[in-house]
Tab-separated table of C-alpha atoms in Angstrom:
chain	number	residue	atom	x	y	z
A	26	UNK	CA	9.302	66.746	32.583
A	27	UNK	CA	9.373	63.735	34.759
A	28	UNK	CA	12.857	64.240	36.646
A	29	UNK	CA	15.907	61.234	37.038
A	30	UNK	CA	13.084	58.113	37.301
A	31	UNK	CA	10.189	59.924	37.043
A	32	UNK	CA	10.761	60.605	41.021
A	33	UNK	CA	9.466	63.985	40.178
A	34	UNK	CA	8.386	66.152	37.843
A	35	UNK	CA	9.660	69.772	36.830
A	36	UNK	CA	6.868	72.344	37.232
A	37	UNK	CA	4.293	70.530	38.738
A	38	UNK	CA	1.213	72.082	40.180
A	39	UNK	CA	-0.147	69.746	43.036
A	40	UNK	CA	1.832	70.802	45.805
A	41	UNK	CA	-0.065	72.535	49.206
A	42	UNK	CA	2.479	75.595	48.716
A	43	UNK	CA	4.341	75.974	45.080
A	44	UNK	CA	6.694	78.600	44.347
A	45	UNK	CA	8.634	79.851	40.830
A	46	UNK	CA	10.674	82.793	40.676
A	47	UNK	CA	10.948	83.133	45.539
A	48	UNK	CA	13.036	85.056	46.312
A	49	UNK	CA	13.849	84.988	50.309
A	50	UNK	CA	10.478	83.445	51.361
A	51	UNK	CA	10.300	81.571	54.486
A	52	UNK	CA	8.038	78.968	55.565
A	53	UNK	CA	7.388	78.373	59.372
A	54	UNK	CA	6.081	76.591	61.550
A	55	UNK	CA	2.841	75.897	59.698
A	56	UNK	CA	1.546	72.204	59.770
A	57	UNK	CA	0.980	70.198	56.466
A	58	UNK	CA	-1.788	66.930	56.526
A	59	UNK	CA	-4.357	64.768	54.030
A	60	UNK	CA	-3.303	65.944	51.268
A	61	UNK	CA	-2.758	64.417	47.733
A	62	UNK	CA	0.060	65.582	46.564
A	63	UNK	CA	3.202	67.587	48.246
A	64	UNK	CA	3.611	69.686	51.050
A	65	UNK	CA	6.120	72.341	49.384
A	66	UNK	CA	7.844	72.730	46.469
A	67	UNK	CA	10.497	75.439	45.165
A	68	UNK	CA	10.474	74.929	40.926
A	69	UNK	CA	12.912	76.204	37.818
A	70	UNK	CA	14.000	79.928	40.181
A	71	UNK	CA	14.604	80.948	43.417
A	72	UNK	CA	17.212	81.408	45.562
A	73	UNK	CA	17.915	81.769	49.458
A	74	UNK	CA	14.275	80.958	50.752
A	75	UNK	CA	13.727	78.384	53.724
A	76	UNK	CA	11.769	76.165	54.843
A	77	UNK	CA	12.147	76.004	58.921
A	78	UNK	CA	10.280	74.246	61.753
A	79	UNK	CA	7.513	72.166	59.592
A	80	UNK	CA	4.866	69.636	59.631
A	81	UNK	CA	4.685	66.995	57.013
A	82	UNK	CA	1.995	63.933	57.768
A	83	UNK	CA	0.117	62.433	55.391
A	84	UNK	CA	1.077	63.655	52.098
A	85	UNK	CA	0.206	61.381	48.846
A	86	UNK	CA	3.676	63.074	47.978
A	87	UNK	CA	6.875	64.201	49.035
A	88	UNK	CA	6.936	66.328	51.700
A	89	UNK	CA	9.520	69.264	49.889
A	90	UNK	CA	10.653	69.660	46.780
A	91	UNK	CA	13.402	71.392	44.756
A	92	UNK	CA	13.054	71.032	41.313
A	93	UNK	CA	15.371	73.103	39.246
A	94	UNK	CA	15.869	73.770	35.147
A	95	UNK	CA	16.081	71.225	33.168
A	96	UNK	CA	20.018	69.758	32.891
A	97	UNK	CA	22.016	72.818	30.943
A	98	UNK	CA	23.659	76.179	31.518
A	99	UNK	CA	21.277	77.252	33.781
A	100	UNK	CA	22.063	76.860	37.258
A	101	UNK	CA	19.050	79.240	38.921
A	102	UNK	CA	17.294	77.158	41.902
A	103	UNK	CA	20.355	77.632	44.557
A	104	UNK	CA	21.227	78.383	48.064
A	105	UNK	CA	17.538	77.375	49.494
A	106	UNK	CA	17.547	75.815	53.352
A	107	UNK	CA	15.673	73.079	54.553
A	108	UNK	CA	15.997	72.322	57.903
A	109	UNK	CA	14.234	71.295	61.206
A	110	UNK	CA	11.491	69.836	59.706
A	111	UNK	CA	9.417	66.795	61.047
A	112	UNK	CA	8.148	64.360	57.713
A	113	UNK	CA	6.390	61.023	58.674
A	114	UNK	CA	3.753	58.975	56.639
A	115	UNK	CA	5.075	60.784	53.459
A	116	UNK	CA	4.496	59.939	49.333
A	117	UNK	CA	1.681	57.915	50.310
A	118	UNK	CA	-0.391	58.060	46.879
A	119	UNK	CA	3.412	58.188	45.000
A	120	UNK	CA	5.115	55.578	46.646
A	121	UNK	CA	8.638	56.244	44.274
A	122	UNK	CA	8.647	59.866	45.935
A	123	UNK	CA	11.175	60.717	48.648
A	124	UNK	CA	10.363	62.795	51.738
A	125	UNK	CA	13.108	65.318	50.211
A	126	UNK	CA	13.616	65.585	46.800
A	127	UNK	CA	16.725	67.777	45.455
A	128	UNK	CA	17.195	67.819	41.511
A	129	UNK	CA	19.531	70.226	39.208
A	130	UNK	CA	19.886	72.746	42.474
A	131	UNK	CA	22.697	73.899	43.888
A	132	UNK	CA	24.089	75.423	47.286
A	133	UNK	CA	21.534	74.096	49.516
A	134	UNK	CA	21.308	73.290	53.229
A	135	UNK	CA	19.046	70.269	54.343
A	136	UNK	CA	19.911	70.214	57.957
A	137	UNK	CA	18.622	68.734	61.237
A	138	UNK	CA	15.479	67.318	59.695
A	139	UNK	CA	13.389	64.379	60.959
A	140	UNK	CA	11.580	62.034	58.796
A	141	UNK	CA	10.582	58.390	59.142
A	142	UNK	CA	7.875	56.006	57.752
A	143	UNK	CA	8.397	56.209	54.040
A	144	UNK	CA	7.626	54.082	51.183
A	145	UNK	CA	11.211	54.590	49.137
A	146	UNK	CA	14.064	57.126	49.633
A	147	UNK	CA	14.186	59.606	52.737
A	148	UNK	CA	16.364	62.454	51.189
A	149	UNK	CA	16.959	62.244	47.105
A	150	UNK	CA	19.457	64.451	45.357
A	151	UNK	CA	19.371	63.615	41.749
A	152	UNK	CA	20.543	65.459	38.204
A	153	UNK	CA	20.990	63.696	35.198
A	154	UNK	CA	23.214	60.776	34.325
A	155	UNK	CA	25.343	60.009	32.122
A	156	UNK	CA	22.821	57.784	30.072
A	157	UNK	CA	21.196	61.710	28.972
A	158	UNK	CA	23.872	62.548	26.701
A	159	UNK	CA	24.547	59.101	24.625
A	160	UNK	CA	25.910	60.155	21.475
A	161	UNK	CA	22.306	59.777	18.786
A	162	UNK	CA	19.572	59.575	21.646
A	163	UNK	CA	16.944	62.194	21.263
A	164	UNK	CA	14.282	63.490	24.044
A	165	UNK	CA	11.260	60.987	25.018
A	166	UNK	CA	9.895	59.038	27.705
A	167	UNK	CA	13.054	56.805	28.043
A	168	UNK	CA	14.765	55.692	31.379
A	169	UNK	CA	16.752	58.280	33.472
A	170	UNK	CA	14.913	61.274	32.687
A	171	UNK	CA	15.777	61.731	29.227
A	172	UNK	CA	13.430	63.956	28.118
A	173	UNK	CA	14.705	66.314	31.200
A	174	UNK	CA	17.358	68.050	29.364
A	175	UNK	CA	17.523	71.228	27.261
A	176	UNK	CA	19.001	70.143	24.367
A	177	UNK	CA	19.488	73.540	23.021
A	178	UNK	CA	21.864	74.281	26.087
A	179	UNK	CA	23.807	70.875	25.162
A	180	UNK	CA	26.634	70.305	22.526
A	181	UNK	CA	25.884	67.257	20.009
A	182	UNK	CA	28.958	66.223	20.962
A	183	UNK	CA	28.761	66.133	24.726
A	184	UNK	CA	28.773	62.219	25.485
A	185	UNK	CA	31.156	61.097	28.624
A	186	UNK	CA	30.947	61.742	32.124
A	187	UNK	CA	33.920	64.424	32.202
A	188	UNK	CA	31.841	66.437	29.622
A	189	UNK	CA	28.457	65.927	30.722
A	190	UNK	CA	29.209	66.742	34.794
A	191	UNK	CA	28.898	70.737	34.222
A	192	UNK	CA	25.541	70.826	32.717
A	193	UNK	CA	24.262	69.151	36.025
A	194	UNK	CA	23.578	70.923	38.784
A	195	UNK	CA	22.706	69.514	41.631
A	196	UNK	CA	26.419	70.310	43.442
A	197	UNK	CA	27.597	71.299	46.307
A	198	UNK	CA	24.515	70.455	48.388
A	199	UNK	CA	25.095	70.423	52.015
A	200	UNK	CA	23.269	67.280	53.793
A	201	UNK	CA	23.707	67.305	57.776
A	202	UNK	CA	22.626	66.487	61.156
A	203	UNK	CA	19.117	64.763	59.396
A	204	UNK	CA	17.671	61.371	60.706
A	205	UNK	CA	15.536	58.875	59.054
A	206	UNK	CA	14.050	55.538	59.655
A	207	UNK	CA	11.264	52.971	58.565
A	208	UNK	CA	12.465	54.230	55.292
A	209	UNK	CA	11.285	51.644	51.916
A	210	UNK	CA	8.720	50.454	54.023
A	211	UNK	CA	7.109	49.386	50.425
A	212	UNK	CA	9.242	49.734	47.594
A	213	UNK	CA	12.969	47.895	46.792
A	214	UNK	CA	16.439	49.379	46.258
A	215	UNK	CA	15.659	52.701	48.195
A	216	UNK	CA	17.763	54.216	50.718
A	217	UNK	CA	17.903	56.874	53.751
A	218	UNK	CA	19.576	59.144	51.626
A	219	UNK	CA	20.209	59.094	48.044
A	220	UNK	CA	22.662	60.539	45.601
A	221	UNK	CA	22.612	60.077	41.876
A	222	UNK	CA	23.811	61.345	38.644
A	223	UNK	CA	25.293	64.301	39.931
A	224	UNK	CA	27.465	67.115	39.842
A	225	UNK	CA	30.532	67.288	42.743
A	226	UNK	CA	31.200	68.961	45.793
A	227	UNK	CA	27.481	67.124	47.875
A	228	UNK	CA	28.113	66.444	51.091
A	229	UNK	CA	26.520	64.035	54.026
A	230	UNK	CA	27.178	64.908	57.225
A	231	UNK	CA	26.561	63.766	60.709
A	232	UNK	CA	23.222	62.173	59.407
A	233	UNK	CA	21.743	59.536	61.652
A	234	UNK	CA	20.664	56.716	59.268
A	235	UNK	CA	18.765	53.892	61.165
A	236	UNK	CA	16.257	50.874	61.747
A	237	UNK	CA	15.754	50.701	57.875
A	238	UNK	CA	13.821	46.612	58.331
A	239	UNK	CA	12.615	46.041	54.529
A	240	UNK	CA	15.221	43.140	53.304
A	241	UNK	CA	14.294	45.377	49.557
A	242	UNK	CA	16.468	48.243	50.931
A	243	UNK	CA	19.588	49.100	48.820
A	244	UNK	CA	21.126	51.050	51.824
A	245	UNK	CA	21.099	53.547	54.351
A	246	UNK	CA	23.357	56.114	52.476
A	247	UNK	CA	24.142	55.707	48.702
A	248	UNK	CA	26.058	57.164	46.269
A	249	UNK	CA	24.809	55.588	43.060
A	250	UNK	CA	25.353	56.209	39.583
A	251	UNK	CA	26.962	59.209	38.124
A	252	UNK	CA	27.896	60.373	41.345
A	253	UNK	CA	31.582	62.349	41.338
A	254	UNK	CA	33.599	64.078	43.616
A	255	UNK	CA	31.350	63.824	46.942
A	256	UNK	CA	31.679	62.999	50.382
A	257	UNK	CA	30.111	60.776	53.279
A	258	UNK	CA	31.915	62.370	56.499
A	259	UNK	CA	30.669	61.704	60.032
A	260	UNK	CA	27.663	59.711	60.218
A	261	UNK	CA	25.671	57.162	62.101
A	262	UNK	CA	24.533	54.215	60.025
A	263	UNK	CA	22.689	51.634	62.514
A	264	UNK	CA	20.504	48.547	61.776
A	265	UNK	CA	20.014	48.787	57.910
A	266	UNK	CA	18.518	46.256	55.753
A	267	UNK	CA	21.122	46.305	52.909
A	268	UNK	CA	24.882	48.120	52.895
A	269	UNK	CA	25.593	50.859	55.628
A	270	UNK	CA	26.609	52.370	52.853
A	271	UNK	CA	26.995	52.094	49.275
A	272	UNK	CA	29.698	54.330	46.834
A	273	UNK	CA	30.184	53.984	43.527
A	274	UNK	CA	32.985	56.135	41.227
A	275	UNK	CA	35.389	58.386	42.751
A	276	UNK	CA	33.977	59.541	46.088
A	277	UNK	CA	35.313	59.901	49.522
A	278	UNK	CA	33.920	57.544	52.771
A	279	UNK	CA	35.441	58.669	55.764
A	280	UNK	CA	35.182	58.670	59.547
A	281	UNK	CA	32.003	57.228	59.958
A	282	UNK	CA	30.556	54.894	62.171
A	283	UNK	CA	28.280	51.788	60.593
A	284	UNK	CA	27.009	48.971	62.749
A	285	UNK	CA	24.903	45.982	61.899
A	286	UNK	CA	23.668	45.880	57.949
A	287	UNK	CA	22.037	43.182	56.499
A	288	UNK	CA	21.847	40.972	53.039
A	289	UNK	CA	24.431	43.174	51.393
A	290	UNK	CA	27.304	43.345	53.799
A	291	UNK	CA	28.200	46.659	55.634
A	292	UNK	CA	30.580	48.410	52.876
A	293	UNK	CA	29.941	48.297	49.543
A	294	UNK	CA	32.218	49.651	46.791
A	295	UNK	CA	31.153	48.590	43.578
A	296	UNK	CA	30.443	50.309	39.942
A	297	UNK	CA	33.548	51.956	38.882
A	298	UNK	CA	35.607	53.337	37.398
A	299	UNK	CA	36.852	53.951	40.834
A	300	UNK	CA	40.395	54.810	40.710
A	301	UNK	CA	41.595	57.012	43.693
A	302	UNK	CA	38.040	57.040	45.980
A	303	UNK	CA	39.145	57.170	49.477
A	304	UNK	CA	37.411	54.948	52.715
A	305	UNK	CA	39.191	55.831	55.289
A	306	UNK	CA	38.969	55.884	58.998
A	307	UNK	CA	36.002	54.501	59.316
A	308	UNK	CA	34.373	52.235	62.088
A	309	UNK	CA	33.072	49.271	60.530
A	310	UNK	CA	30.881	46.246	63.167
A	311	UNK	CA	28.954	43.234	61.849
A	312	UNK	CA	27.362	40.830	63.835
A	313	UNK	CA	27.685	37.443	62.034
A	314	UNK	CA	24.375	35.850	63.230
A	315	UNK	CA	22.926	39.270	61.673
A	316	UNK	CA	24.263	39.387	58.346
A	317	UNK	CA	24.845	35.100	57.818
A	318	UNK	CA	21.193	34.549	57.872
A	319	UNK	CA	19.749	36.854	55.801
A	320	UNK	CA	22.723	37.632	53.353
A	321	UNK	CA	21.771	37.652	49.439
A	322	UNK	CA	22.030	34.604	47.669
A	323	UNK	CA	25.028	36.009	45.238
A	324	UNK	CA	26.786	37.081	48.728
A	325	UNK	CA	29.452	34.868	50.861
A	326	UNK	CA	30.764	35.154	54.686
A	327	UNK	CA	33.409	37.333	53.697
A	328	UNK	CA	30.998	40.175	52.458
A	329	UNK	CA	30.204	40.822	55.636
A	330	UNK	CA	32.327	43.823	56.438
A	331	UNK	CA	33.066	45.121	52.855
A	332	UNK	CA	33.004	44.340	48.837
A	333	UNK	CA	33.267	45.699	45.796
A	334	UNK	CA	36.182	46.894	43.516
A	335	UNK	CA	38.489	46.961	46.134
A	336	UNK	CA	41.767	47.318	44.138
A	337	UNK	CA	40.171	50.636	42.308
A	338	UNK	CA	40.260	52.321	45.653
A	339	UNK	CA	42.283	53.769	48.829
A	340	UNK	CA	41.450	51.690	51.664
A	341	UNK	CA	43.263	52.676	54.840
A	342	UNK	CA	43.391	53.449	58.527
A	343	UNK	CA	39.611	51.565	59.066
A	344	UNK	CA	38.902	49.668	62.059
A	345	UNK	CA	36.333	46.346	61.348
A	346	UNK	CA	34.677	44.194	63.718
A	347	UNK	CA	32.865	40.899	63.669
A	348	UNK	CA	32.002	40.679	67.037
A	349	UNK	CA	30.860	36.987	67.271
A	350	UNK	CA	33.167	35.591	64.667
A	351	UNK	CA	36.548	37.558	65.169
A	352	UNK	CA	38.081	34.436	62.956
A	353	UNK	CA	36.058	36.022	59.890
A	354	UNK	CA	37.107	39.046	60.488
A	355	UNK	CA	40.646	39.455	61.036
A	356	UNK	CA	40.192	36.580	57.134
A	357	UNK	CA	38.291	39.748	55.330
A	358	UNK	CA	41.051	42.645	57.021
A	359	UNK	CA	43.573	40.101	55.375
A	360	UNK	CA	42.537	40.086	52.542
A	361	UNK	CA	41.499	44.026	52.433
A	362	UNK	CA	45.084	44.565	52.867
A	363	UNK	CA	46.815	42.374	50.184
A	364	UNK	CA	44.872	44.813	47.465
A	365	UNK	CA	47.225	47.106	46.259
A	366	UNK	CA	45.481	50.654	47.611
A	367	UNK	CA	44.629	49.160	50.761
A	368	UNK	CA	46.971	49.550	53.723
A	369	UNK	CA	46.693	49.536	57.749
A	370	UNK	CA	43.301	48.478	57.935
A	371	UNK	CA	42.802	46.381	61.507
A	372	UNK	CA	40.171	44.094	62.819
A	373	UNK	CA	39.633	45.089	66.533
A	374	UNK	CA	36.924	45.994	69.138
A	375	UNK	CA	36.468	49.625	68.885
A	376	UNK	CA	35.110	50.208	72.103
A	377	UNK	CA	31.446	51.759	71.691
A	378	UNK	CA	29.619	52.377	75.669
A	379	UNK	CA	27.079	50.103	74.723
A	380	UNK	CA	26.578	49.007	71.427
A	381	UNK	CA	23.554	47.081	71.521
A	382	UNK	CA	21.364	50.558	72.486
A	383	UNK	CA	23.383	52.272	70.049
A	384	UNK	CA	25.094	54.201	72.662
A	385	UNK	CA	28.788	54.557	69.933
A	386	UNK	CA	30.922	56.630	72.193
A	387	UNK	CA	34.569	55.478	72.930
A	388	UNK	CA	35.604	54.391	75.674
A	389	UNK	CA	39.036	55.175	76.180
A	390	UNK	CA	41.774	53.441	74.688
A	391	UNK	CA	39.798	52.355	71.533
A	392	UNK	CA	41.451	51.210	69.040
A	393	UNK	CA	39.952	53.179	66.859
A	394	UNK	CA	41.854	56.654	68.517
A	395	UNK	CA	44.745	54.976	67.072
A	396	UNK	CA	43.855	54.801	63.206
A	397	UNK	CA	43.098	58.344	62.896
A	398	UNK	CA	39.696	58.217	64.149
A	399	UNK	CA	37.710	61.433	64.850
A	400	UNK	CA	35.214	60.898	67.644
A	401	UNK	CA	31.799	62.845	67.391
A	402	UNK	CA	28.937	62.557	69.266
A	403	UNK	CA	26.623	65.475	67.932
A	404	UNK	CA	25.224	63.239	65.343
A	405	UNK	CA	20.995	63.798	64.099
A	406	UNK	CA	18.972	67.009	64.926
A	407	UNK	CA	20.570	69.598	67.231
A	408	UNK	CA	17.514	70.453	68.981
A	409	UNK	CA	13.639	69.933	68.607
A	410	UNK	CA	12.124	69.673	64.688
A	411	UNK	CA	8.565	70.723	63.532
A	412	UNK	CA	6.197	73.178	65.277
């Protein structure tokens, strides 16, 4: 069975190491290279496994996959750790696979990994979109992974997102301190970190996503369709084609540093319902001479910092800055603060130590501190990765 968009396959056999029902297994300091399929995959059942300090180079498929049982009541693949691995030039045959894939698997920790040169998404967390549950649908090779449902476990009446969310087990995963660069090198609509059709409680924290150059990229980090009650906090996204952050539905985006995105503007909040989604205490900086020459044909100059269904969100205490066109930046913020849920957003220089070279430490007296922004410096991997 193909999972969402056929990015992976349940219980597939093409991997250097494949495990089903594995408990407390450790794969440590190995090197996987020049293989046509995945590097390491855990399928269906397993917990308390660790994939640590390995190197994955020139693979045909994903470096690491966690793919649990089809959408239903059983959450049998959980509490695993993927830590301090080096992933580069993977998915070279199966371009639509990410470097690290988590599907129908919960309470995992994906941390301190470095990923680069991938044709599509860097890290992907997916489960099952609400399209799976529409009345009258039956199993078959349809979009959004319709066959990836155990229909014996899902009542026929389940239809709306609030009914289906309990059957989707990609929940409570922690994705932190990873570095992703040079993703979306071949395909379009991809991202550094991608989350779609999941349960609640997934947290993206202290990741560093940078230098994604394809103008067909969607964004640096993305909460896509049917992603509810998840969090992006204290991440740095720099020099990304597409939006720095995309968030659909009701999620929290707080205390992030977002610098210099193109094509779509910096912060994209679209596709609701998103009543009560929180966007707060972020530093959003975009140069007009970076954005305007590349903006999409549907965009306008005022989309440079933030756009989308702004009236449905709570947008508070963010600091926005257009360094080379302050009048444009002030106009955007004034329009934003006129929305019913937007308060105390300002336009001003956050006072980065060296914006051009990626030192996002704040100088004393930064305007960001007056808005409650909490400085952080230890983003990306802590220590060396790989062997």
